[in-house]
Coordinates of C-alpha atoms in Angstrom, one line a residue:
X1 CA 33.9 -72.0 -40.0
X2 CA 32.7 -68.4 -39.9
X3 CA 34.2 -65.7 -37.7
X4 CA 33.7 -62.1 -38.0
X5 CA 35.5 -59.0 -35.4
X6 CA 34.1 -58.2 -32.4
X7 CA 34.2 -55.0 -31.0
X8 CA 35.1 -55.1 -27.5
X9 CA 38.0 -53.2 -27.3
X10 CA 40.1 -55.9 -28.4
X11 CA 39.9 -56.4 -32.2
X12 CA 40.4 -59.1 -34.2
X13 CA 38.0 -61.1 -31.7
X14 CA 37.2 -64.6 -33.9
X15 CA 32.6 -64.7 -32.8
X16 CA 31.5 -68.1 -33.5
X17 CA 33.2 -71.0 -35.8
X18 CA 31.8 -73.1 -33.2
X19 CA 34.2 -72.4 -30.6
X20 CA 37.7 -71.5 -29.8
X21 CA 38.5 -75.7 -29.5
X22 CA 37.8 -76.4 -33.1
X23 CA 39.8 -73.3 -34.2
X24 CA 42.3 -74.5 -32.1
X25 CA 41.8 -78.1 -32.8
X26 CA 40.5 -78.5 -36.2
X27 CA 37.3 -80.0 -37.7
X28 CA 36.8 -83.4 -37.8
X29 CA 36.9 -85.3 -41.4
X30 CA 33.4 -85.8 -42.3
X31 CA 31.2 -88.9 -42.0
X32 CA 29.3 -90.3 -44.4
X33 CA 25.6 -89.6 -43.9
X34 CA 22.6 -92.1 -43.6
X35 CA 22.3 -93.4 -47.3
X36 CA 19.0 -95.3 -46.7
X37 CA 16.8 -97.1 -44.4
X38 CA 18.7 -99.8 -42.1
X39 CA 18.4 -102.0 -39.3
X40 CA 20.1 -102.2 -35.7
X41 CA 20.2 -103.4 -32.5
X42 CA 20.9 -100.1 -30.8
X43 CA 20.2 -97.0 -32.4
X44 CA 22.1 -93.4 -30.5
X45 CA 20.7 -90.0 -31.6
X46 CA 23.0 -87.3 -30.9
X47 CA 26.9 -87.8 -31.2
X48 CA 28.0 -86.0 -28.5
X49 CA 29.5 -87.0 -25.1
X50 CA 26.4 -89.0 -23.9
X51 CA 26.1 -90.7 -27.5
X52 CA 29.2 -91.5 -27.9
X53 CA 29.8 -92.8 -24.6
X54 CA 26.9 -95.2 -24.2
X55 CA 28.0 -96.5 -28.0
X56 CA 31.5 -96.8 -26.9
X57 CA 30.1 -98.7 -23.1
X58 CA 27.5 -100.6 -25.0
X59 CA 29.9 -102.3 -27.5
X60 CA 32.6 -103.0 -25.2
X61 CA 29.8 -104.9 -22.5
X62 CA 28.9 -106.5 -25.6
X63 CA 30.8 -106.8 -28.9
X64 CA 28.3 -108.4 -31.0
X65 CA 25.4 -105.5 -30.8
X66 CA 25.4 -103.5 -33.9
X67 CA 25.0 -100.0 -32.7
X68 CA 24.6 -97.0 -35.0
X69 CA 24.8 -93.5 -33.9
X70 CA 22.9 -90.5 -35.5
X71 CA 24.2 -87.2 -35.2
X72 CA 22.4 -84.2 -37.3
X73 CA 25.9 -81.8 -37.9
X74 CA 28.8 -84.0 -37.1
X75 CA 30.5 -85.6 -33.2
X76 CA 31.0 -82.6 -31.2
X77 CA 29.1 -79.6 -32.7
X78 CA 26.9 -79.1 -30.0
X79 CA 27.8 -79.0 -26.0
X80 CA 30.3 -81.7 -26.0
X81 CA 32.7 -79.0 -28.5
X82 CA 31.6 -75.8 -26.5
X83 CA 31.8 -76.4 -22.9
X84 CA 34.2 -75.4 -20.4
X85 CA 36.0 -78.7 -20.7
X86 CA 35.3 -79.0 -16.4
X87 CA 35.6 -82.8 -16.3
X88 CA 34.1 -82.3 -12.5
X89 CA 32.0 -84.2 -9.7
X90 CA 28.8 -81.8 -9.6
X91 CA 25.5 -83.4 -10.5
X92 CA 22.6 -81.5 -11.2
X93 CA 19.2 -82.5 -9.1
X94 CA 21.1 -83.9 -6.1
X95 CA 18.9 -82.3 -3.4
X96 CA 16.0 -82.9 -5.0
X97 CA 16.6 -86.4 -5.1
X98 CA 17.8 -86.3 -1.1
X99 CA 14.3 -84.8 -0.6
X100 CA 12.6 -87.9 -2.8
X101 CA 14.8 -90.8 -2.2
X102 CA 16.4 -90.3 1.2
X103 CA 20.1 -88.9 1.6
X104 CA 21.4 -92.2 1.7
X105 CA 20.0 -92.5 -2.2
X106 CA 21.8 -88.8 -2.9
X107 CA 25.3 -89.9 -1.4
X108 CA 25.5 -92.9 -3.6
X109 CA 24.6 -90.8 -6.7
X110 CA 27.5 -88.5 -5.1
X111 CA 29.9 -90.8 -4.9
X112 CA 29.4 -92.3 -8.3
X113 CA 29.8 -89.1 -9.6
X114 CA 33.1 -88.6 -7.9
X115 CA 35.0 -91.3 -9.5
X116 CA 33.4 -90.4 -12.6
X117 CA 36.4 -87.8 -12.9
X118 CA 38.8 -90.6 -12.6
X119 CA 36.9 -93.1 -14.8
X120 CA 37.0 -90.5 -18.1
X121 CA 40.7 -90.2 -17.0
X122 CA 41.2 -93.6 -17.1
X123 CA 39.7 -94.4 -20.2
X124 CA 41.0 -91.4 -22.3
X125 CA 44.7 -93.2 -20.9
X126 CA 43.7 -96.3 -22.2
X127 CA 42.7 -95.3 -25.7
X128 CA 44.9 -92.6 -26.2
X129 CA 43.2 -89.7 -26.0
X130 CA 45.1 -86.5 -25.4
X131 CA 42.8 -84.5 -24.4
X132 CA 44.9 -81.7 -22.3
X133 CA 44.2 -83.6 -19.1
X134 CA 45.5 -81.7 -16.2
X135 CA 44.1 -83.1 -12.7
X136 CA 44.0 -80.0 -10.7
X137 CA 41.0 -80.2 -9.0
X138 CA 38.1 -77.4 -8.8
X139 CA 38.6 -74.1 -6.9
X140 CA 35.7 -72.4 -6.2
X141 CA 35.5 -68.6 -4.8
X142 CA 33.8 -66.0 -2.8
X143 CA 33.8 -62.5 -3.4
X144 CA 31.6 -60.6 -1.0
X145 CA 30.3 -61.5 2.6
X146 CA 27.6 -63.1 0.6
X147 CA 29.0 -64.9 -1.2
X148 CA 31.3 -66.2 1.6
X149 CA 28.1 -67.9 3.3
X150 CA 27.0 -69.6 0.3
X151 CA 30.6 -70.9 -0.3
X152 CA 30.7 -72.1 3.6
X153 CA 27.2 -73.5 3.4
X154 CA 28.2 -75.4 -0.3
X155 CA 31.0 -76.3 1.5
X156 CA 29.3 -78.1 4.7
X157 CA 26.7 -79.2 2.4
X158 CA 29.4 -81.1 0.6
X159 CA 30.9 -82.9 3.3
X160 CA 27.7 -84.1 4.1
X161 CA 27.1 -85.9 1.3
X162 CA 30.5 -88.1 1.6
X163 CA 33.2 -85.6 0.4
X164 CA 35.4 -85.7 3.1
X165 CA 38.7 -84.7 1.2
X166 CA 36.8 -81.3 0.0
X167 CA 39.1 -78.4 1.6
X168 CA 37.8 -74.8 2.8
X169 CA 40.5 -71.8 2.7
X170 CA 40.5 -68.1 3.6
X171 CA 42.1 -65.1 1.7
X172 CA 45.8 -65.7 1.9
X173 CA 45.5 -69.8 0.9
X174 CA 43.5 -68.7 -2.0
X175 CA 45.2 -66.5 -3.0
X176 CA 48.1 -69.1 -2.6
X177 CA 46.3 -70.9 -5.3
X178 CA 45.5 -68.6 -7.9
X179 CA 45.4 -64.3 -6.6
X180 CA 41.8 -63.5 -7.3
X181 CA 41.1 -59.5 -6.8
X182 CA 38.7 -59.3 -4.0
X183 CA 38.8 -63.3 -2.9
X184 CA 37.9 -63.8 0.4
X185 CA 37.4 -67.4 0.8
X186 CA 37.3 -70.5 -1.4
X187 CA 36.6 -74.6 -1.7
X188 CA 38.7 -76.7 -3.2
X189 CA 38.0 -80.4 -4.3
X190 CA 40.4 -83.1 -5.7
X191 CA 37.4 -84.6 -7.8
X192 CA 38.0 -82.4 -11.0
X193 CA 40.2 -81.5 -13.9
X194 CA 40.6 -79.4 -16.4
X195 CA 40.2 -80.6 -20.2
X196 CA 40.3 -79.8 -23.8
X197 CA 36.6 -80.9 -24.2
X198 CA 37.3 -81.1 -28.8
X199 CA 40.2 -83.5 -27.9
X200 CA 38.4 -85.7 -26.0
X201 CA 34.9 -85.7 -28.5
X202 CA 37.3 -86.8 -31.4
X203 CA 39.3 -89.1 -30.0
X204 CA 35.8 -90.2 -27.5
X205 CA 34.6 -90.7 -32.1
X206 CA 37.9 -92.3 -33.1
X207 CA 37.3 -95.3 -30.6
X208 CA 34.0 -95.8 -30.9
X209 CA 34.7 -96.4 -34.2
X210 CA 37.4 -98.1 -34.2
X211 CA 35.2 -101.0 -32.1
X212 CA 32.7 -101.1 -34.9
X213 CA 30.1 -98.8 -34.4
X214 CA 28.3 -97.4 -37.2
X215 CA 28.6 -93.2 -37.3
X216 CA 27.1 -91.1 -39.4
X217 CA 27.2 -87.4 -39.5
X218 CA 24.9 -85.0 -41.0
X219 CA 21.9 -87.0 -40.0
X220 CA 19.2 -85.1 -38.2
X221 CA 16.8 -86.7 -36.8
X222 CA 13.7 -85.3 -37.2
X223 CA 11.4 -87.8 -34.8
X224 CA 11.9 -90.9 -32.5
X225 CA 9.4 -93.6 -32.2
X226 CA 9.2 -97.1 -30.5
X227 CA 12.1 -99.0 -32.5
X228 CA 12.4 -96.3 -35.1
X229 CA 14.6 -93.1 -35.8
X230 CA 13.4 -91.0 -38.8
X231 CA 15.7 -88.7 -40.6
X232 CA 15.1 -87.1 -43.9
X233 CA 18.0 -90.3 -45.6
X234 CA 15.6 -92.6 -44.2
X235 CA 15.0 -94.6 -41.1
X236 CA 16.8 -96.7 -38.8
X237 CA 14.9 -99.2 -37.2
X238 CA 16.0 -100.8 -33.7
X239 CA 14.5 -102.5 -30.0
X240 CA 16.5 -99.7 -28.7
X241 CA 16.3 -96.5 -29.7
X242 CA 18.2 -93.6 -27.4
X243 CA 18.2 -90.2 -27.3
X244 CA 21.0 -88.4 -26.4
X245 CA 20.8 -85.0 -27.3
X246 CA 20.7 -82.4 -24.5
X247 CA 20.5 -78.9 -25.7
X248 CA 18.9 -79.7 -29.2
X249 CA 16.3 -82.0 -27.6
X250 CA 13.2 -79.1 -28.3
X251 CA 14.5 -79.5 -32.2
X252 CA 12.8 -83.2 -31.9
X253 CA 9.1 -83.7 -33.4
X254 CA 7.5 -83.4 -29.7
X255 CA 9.9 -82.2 -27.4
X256 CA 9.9 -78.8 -27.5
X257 CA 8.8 -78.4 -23.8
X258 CA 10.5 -81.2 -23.0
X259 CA 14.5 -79.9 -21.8
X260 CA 15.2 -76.0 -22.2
X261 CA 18.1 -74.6 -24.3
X262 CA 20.0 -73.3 -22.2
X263 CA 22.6 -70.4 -23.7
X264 CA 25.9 -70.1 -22.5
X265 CA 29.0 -68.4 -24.3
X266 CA 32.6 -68.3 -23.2
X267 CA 35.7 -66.1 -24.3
X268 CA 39.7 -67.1 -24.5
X269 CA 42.3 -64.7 -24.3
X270 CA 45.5 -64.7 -25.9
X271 CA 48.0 -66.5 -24.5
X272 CA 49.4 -64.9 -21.1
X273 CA 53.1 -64.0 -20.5
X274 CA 55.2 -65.7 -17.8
X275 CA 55.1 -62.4 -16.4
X276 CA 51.1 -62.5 -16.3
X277 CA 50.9 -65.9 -15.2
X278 CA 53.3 -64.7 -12.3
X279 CA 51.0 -62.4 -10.8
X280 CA 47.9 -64.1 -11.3
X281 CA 49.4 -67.9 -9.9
X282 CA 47.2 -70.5 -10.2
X283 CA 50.1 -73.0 -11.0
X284 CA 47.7 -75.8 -9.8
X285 CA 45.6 -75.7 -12.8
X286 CA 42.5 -76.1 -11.4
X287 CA 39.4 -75.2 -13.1
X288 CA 37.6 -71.8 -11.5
X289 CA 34.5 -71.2 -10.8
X290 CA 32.6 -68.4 -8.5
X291 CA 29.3 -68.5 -5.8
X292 CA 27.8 -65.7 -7.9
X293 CA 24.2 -66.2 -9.1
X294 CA 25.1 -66.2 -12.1
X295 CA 28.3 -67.6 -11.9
X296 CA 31.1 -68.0 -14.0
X297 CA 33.6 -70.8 -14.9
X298 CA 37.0 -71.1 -16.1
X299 CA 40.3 -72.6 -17.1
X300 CA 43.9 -72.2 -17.6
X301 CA 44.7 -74.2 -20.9
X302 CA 47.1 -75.9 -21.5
X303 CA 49.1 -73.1 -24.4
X304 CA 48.1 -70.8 -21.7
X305 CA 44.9 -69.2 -22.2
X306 CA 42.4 -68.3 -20.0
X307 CA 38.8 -69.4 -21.3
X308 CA 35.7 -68.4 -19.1
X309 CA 32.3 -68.5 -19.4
X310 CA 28.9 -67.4 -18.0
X311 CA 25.4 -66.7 -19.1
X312 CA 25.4 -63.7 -21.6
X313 CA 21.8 -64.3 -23.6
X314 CA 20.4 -66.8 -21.8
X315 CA 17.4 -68.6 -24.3
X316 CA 15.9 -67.7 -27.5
X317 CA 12.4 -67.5 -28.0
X318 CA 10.7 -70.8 -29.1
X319 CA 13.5 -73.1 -27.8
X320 CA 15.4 -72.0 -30.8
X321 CA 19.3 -72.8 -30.9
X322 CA 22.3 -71.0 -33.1
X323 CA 24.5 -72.4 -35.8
X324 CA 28.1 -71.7 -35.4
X325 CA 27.9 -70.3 -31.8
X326 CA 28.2 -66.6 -32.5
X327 CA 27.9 -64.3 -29.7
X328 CA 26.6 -61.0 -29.3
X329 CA 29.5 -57.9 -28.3
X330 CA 27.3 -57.4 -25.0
X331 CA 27.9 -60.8 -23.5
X332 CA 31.4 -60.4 -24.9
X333 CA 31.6 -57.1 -23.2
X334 CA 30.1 -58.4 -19.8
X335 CA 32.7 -62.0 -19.6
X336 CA 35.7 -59.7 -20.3
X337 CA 34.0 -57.3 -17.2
X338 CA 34.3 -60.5 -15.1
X339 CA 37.6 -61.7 -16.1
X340 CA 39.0 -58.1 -14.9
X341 CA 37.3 -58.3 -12.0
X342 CA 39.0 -61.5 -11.5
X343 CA 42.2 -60.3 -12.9
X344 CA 42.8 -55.9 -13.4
X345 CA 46.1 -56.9 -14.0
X346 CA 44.6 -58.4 -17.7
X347 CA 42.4 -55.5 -18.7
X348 CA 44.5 -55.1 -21.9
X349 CA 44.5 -58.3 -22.9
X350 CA 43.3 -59.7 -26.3
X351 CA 40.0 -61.7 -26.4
X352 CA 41.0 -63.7 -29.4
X353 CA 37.7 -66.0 -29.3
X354 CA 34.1 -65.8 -28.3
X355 CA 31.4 -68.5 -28.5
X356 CA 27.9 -69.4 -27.0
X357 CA 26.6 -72.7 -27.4
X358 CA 23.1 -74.8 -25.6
X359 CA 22.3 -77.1 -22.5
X360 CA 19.6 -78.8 -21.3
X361 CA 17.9 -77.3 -18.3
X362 CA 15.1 -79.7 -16.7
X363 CA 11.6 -78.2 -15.7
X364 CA 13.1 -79.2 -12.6
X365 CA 17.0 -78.6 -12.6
X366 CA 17.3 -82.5 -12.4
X367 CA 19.4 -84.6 -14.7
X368 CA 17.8 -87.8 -15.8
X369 CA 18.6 -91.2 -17.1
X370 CA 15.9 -93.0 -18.3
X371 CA 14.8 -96.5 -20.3
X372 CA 11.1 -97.2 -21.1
X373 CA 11.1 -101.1 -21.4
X374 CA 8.0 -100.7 -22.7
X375 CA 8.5 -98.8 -26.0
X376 CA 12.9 -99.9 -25.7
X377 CA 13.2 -95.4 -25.5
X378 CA 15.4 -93.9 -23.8
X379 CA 17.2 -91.3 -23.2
X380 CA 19.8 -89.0 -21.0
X381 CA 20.6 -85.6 -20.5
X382 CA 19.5 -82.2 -18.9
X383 CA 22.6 -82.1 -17.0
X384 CA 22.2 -78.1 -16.7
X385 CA 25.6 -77.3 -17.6
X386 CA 27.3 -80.2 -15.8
X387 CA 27.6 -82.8 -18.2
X388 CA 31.4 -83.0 -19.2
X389 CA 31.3 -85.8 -16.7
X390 CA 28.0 -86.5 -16.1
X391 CA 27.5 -87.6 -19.8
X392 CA 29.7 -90.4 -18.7
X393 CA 27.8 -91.4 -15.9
X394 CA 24.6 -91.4 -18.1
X395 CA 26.2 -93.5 -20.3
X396 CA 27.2 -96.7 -18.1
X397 CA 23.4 -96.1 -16.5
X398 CA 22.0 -96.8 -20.0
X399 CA 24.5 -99.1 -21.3
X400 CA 23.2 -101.4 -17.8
X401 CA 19.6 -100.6 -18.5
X402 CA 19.6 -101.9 -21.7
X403 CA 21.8 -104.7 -20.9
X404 CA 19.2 -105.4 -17.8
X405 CA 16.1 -105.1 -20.1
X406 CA 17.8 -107.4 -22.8
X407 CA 18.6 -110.2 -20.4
X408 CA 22.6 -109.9 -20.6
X409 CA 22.9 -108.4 -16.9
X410 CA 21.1 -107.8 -14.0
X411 CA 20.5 -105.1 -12.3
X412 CA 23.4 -102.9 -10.9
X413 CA 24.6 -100.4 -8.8
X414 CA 24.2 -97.3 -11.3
X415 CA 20.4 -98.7 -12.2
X416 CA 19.4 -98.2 -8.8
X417 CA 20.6 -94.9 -9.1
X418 CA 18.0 -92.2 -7.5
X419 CA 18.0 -90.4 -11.4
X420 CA 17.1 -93.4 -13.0
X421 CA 13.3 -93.3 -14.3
X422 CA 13.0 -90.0 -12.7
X423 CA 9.7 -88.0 -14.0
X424 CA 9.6 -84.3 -14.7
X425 CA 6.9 -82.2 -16.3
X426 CA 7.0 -79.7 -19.1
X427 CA 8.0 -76.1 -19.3
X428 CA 5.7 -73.7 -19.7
X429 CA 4.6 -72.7 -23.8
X430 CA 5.4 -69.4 -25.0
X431 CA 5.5 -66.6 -24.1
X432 CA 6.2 -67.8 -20.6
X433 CA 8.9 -69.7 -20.8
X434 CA 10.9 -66.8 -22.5
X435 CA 9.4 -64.6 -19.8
X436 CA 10.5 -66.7 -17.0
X437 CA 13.8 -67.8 -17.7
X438 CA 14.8 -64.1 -18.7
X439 CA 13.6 -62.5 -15.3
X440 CA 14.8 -65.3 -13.9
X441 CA 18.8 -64.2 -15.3
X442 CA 18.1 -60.3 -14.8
X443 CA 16.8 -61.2 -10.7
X444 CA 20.1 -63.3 -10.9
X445 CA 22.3 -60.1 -12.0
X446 CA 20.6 -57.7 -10.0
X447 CA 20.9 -59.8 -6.7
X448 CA 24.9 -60.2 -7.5
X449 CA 25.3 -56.2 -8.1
X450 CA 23.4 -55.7 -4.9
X451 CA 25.8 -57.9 -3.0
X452 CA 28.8 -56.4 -5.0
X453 CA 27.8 -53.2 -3.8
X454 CA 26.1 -53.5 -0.3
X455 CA 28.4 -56.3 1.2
X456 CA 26.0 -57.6 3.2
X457 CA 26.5 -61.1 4.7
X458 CA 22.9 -62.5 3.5
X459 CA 22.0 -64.0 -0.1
X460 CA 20.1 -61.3 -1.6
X461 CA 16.1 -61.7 -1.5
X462 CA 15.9 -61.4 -5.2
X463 CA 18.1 -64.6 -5.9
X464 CA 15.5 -66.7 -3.7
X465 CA 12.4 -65.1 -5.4
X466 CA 14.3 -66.1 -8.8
X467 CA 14.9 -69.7 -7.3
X468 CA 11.0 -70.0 -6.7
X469 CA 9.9 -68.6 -9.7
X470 CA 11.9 -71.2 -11.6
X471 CA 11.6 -74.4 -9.1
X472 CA 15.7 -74.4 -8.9
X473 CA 17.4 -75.6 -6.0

């Protein structure tokens, strides 16, 4: 792994090596790569959460198919080793798919999602996966006036759609929770935990495995077709061939428009003192997260750290992703800005990591699971930074597609999902889609500093501009 010091006040800063979980985690042992052409009856591209999950769903439904998985680096590079390890209950596209399936349609795909949390719990239990599970719930705050209405709106908005053990508080039972500078308000929701997302990716590998599926690392794939996956070892022919690779989807022969990489980078502190932890609370361990535009996301893990994220570069011209997640001292710069507004009490603290790392962002903001009984494609993904949990979700949907389309099952509840088969058009070519998405990020900044600084009570203009600009709900 590379690393290399950052200057943000804090030397010593490890940029990049993937991310603070493998430093603290270790690589995985490497897999054998594709040594020729071969046959199978499913064949996964991409071994991250939503590979690895619909291998692990499809083989336990049905022991006999003889699944490989293809995965270009090795299990875990990508998203599924970078994220915020939020195993929590947001979906992307769920408005959108109230609007064109009926609210009825949206609850269901609501409720599924909530006892996904408690589904990835329950597995990782049953195959012994220490993964640093701590089921705190998600605590999410207000700052300014602004910010107080989106949080109370969200928070309605919520309830509506089935979540009736969602909780709203004011300053002093925030505070209670976890003493956020400035908070004035907050939600709180049982349906999330906090999670060492490398844990669960290797020990996710470990038992797919270890029920016979086929993985091999080092593999990219360099085009899908009906019934075949080409990679530069050879090709791996199969009636079902999915693709399951979020962020690096535009590195596909064909899909560059198709899901937008998404950057996001995060930073992890040393670990905080008793003393620290006293004044700052949060005891609960739930994950954090903000109603800022451009929001930001943390945890308290579990050797007591706090690692946060939030946008710093947002996408690379051309659709282009990085190798080893290195971040630039700006973004550093601007998430240690945010964790001392969140916490003045830490502003000498050491940033002993930084990392950035891709998701897939829609045309539409909408997460998709998709099988083309035609051609036996499919594919998962653009969970627009939501897919800790979500991936799991996907991968039931498919494992029942294909089961469906195969004659083993019928249909079910998650195939009748509303983001099953769902269509979405392209992004725009370049230059435009570089243009877009960063106005989009600086409208995003701009409208938080306004808010920040003007208190007032509305959303600014500029973040609903930036909303229509980029067809987000």
């Amino acid at each position: 792994m590379s690393s290399s010091t950052a200057h943000t006040g804090t030397p010593g800063t490890v940029n990049g090596g993937i991310s603070f979980w493998y430093a603290d985690d270790g690589l995985p042992p490497a897999r054998e790569p594709l040594t020729g052409d071969t046959t199978a009856d499913v064949c996964v591209v991409g071994g991250g959460y939503t590979g690895l999950w619909t291998a692990y769903y499809l083989k336990k439904a049905a022991p006999f198919l003889r699944i490989t998985v293809l995965e270009q680096k090795f299990c875990g590079y990508g998203a599924s080793g970078r994220n915020g390890g939020w195993l929590y209950n947001g979906i992307a596209g769920r408005d959108r798919y109230a609007e064109l399936h009926g609210r009825e349609a949206a609850v269901r795909l609501q409720q599924a999602m909530n006892t996904t949390v408690d589904e990835v719990i329950r597995v990782a239990a049953e195959e012994s996966i220490e993964a640093d599970i701590h089921h705190g719930g998600v605590l999410e705050v207000a700052h300014t006036p602004a910010q107080l209405a989106r949080l109370k709106a969200f928070h309605e908005r919520e309830l509506s759609y089935g979540e009736r053990d969602r909780t709203l508080h004011g300053a002093r039972e925030t505070a209670e929770r976890v003493r956020v500078t400035g908070a004035v308000g907050s939600t709180w929701t049982p349906h999330g935990a906090r999670l060492h997302p490398v844990k669960l990716v290797k020990g996710l590998a470990r038992a797919v495995e270890a029920l016979g599926v086929t993985i091999h690392e080092s593999t990219p794939v360099t085009e899908i077709k009906p019934k075949h996956a080409l990679t530069p070892y050879g090709t791996v022919r199969a009636p079902y061939v999915l693709r399951c690779t979020e962020g690096f989807t535009a590195s596909l022969k064909g899909q560059r428009r198709t899901w937008l990489p998404m950057n996001s980078s995060m930073i992890a502190t040393e670990p905080l003192t008793p003393a620290q932890w006293e004044s700052i609370g949060w005891e609960g361990r739930e994950t954090l997260g903000d109603m800022a535009h451009a929001y930001m996301y943390a945890q308290r893990t579990a050797d007591d750290r706090i690692a946060l994220g939030g946008r710093g570069i947002p996408y690379r011209y051309g659709s282009k992703t990085d190798n080893d997640g290195r971040t630039q001292a700006a973004t550093i710069e601007a998430l240690h800005t945010v964790l001392t507004r969140f916490f003045p009490q830490l502003a000498g603290v050491r940033i002993t990591h930084a990392w950035s790392g891709v998701l897939g962002v829609p045309r539409d903001w909408c997460a998709t699971v998709t099988l083309d009984r035609a051609t036996g494609l499919g594919w998962a993904g653009g969970y627009v930074g939501s897919g800790v949990a979500t991936a799991n979700l996907a991968a039931r949907t498919l494992r029942d597609l294909v089961q469906q389309d195969s004659g083993q099952a019928g249909p079910t509840d998650l195939t009748t999902l509303p983001w099953v088969d769902h269509k979405v058009r392209k992004w725009e070519p370049e230059p435009f889609r570089w243009l877009g998405v960063h106005a989009m990020y600086a409208t995003y900044n701009t409208a938080d500093h306004r808010e920040r600084t003007t208190h007032t009570p509305q959303t600014s203009p500029l973040a609903h501009w930036a909303n229509k600009l980029t067809g987000r709900h």
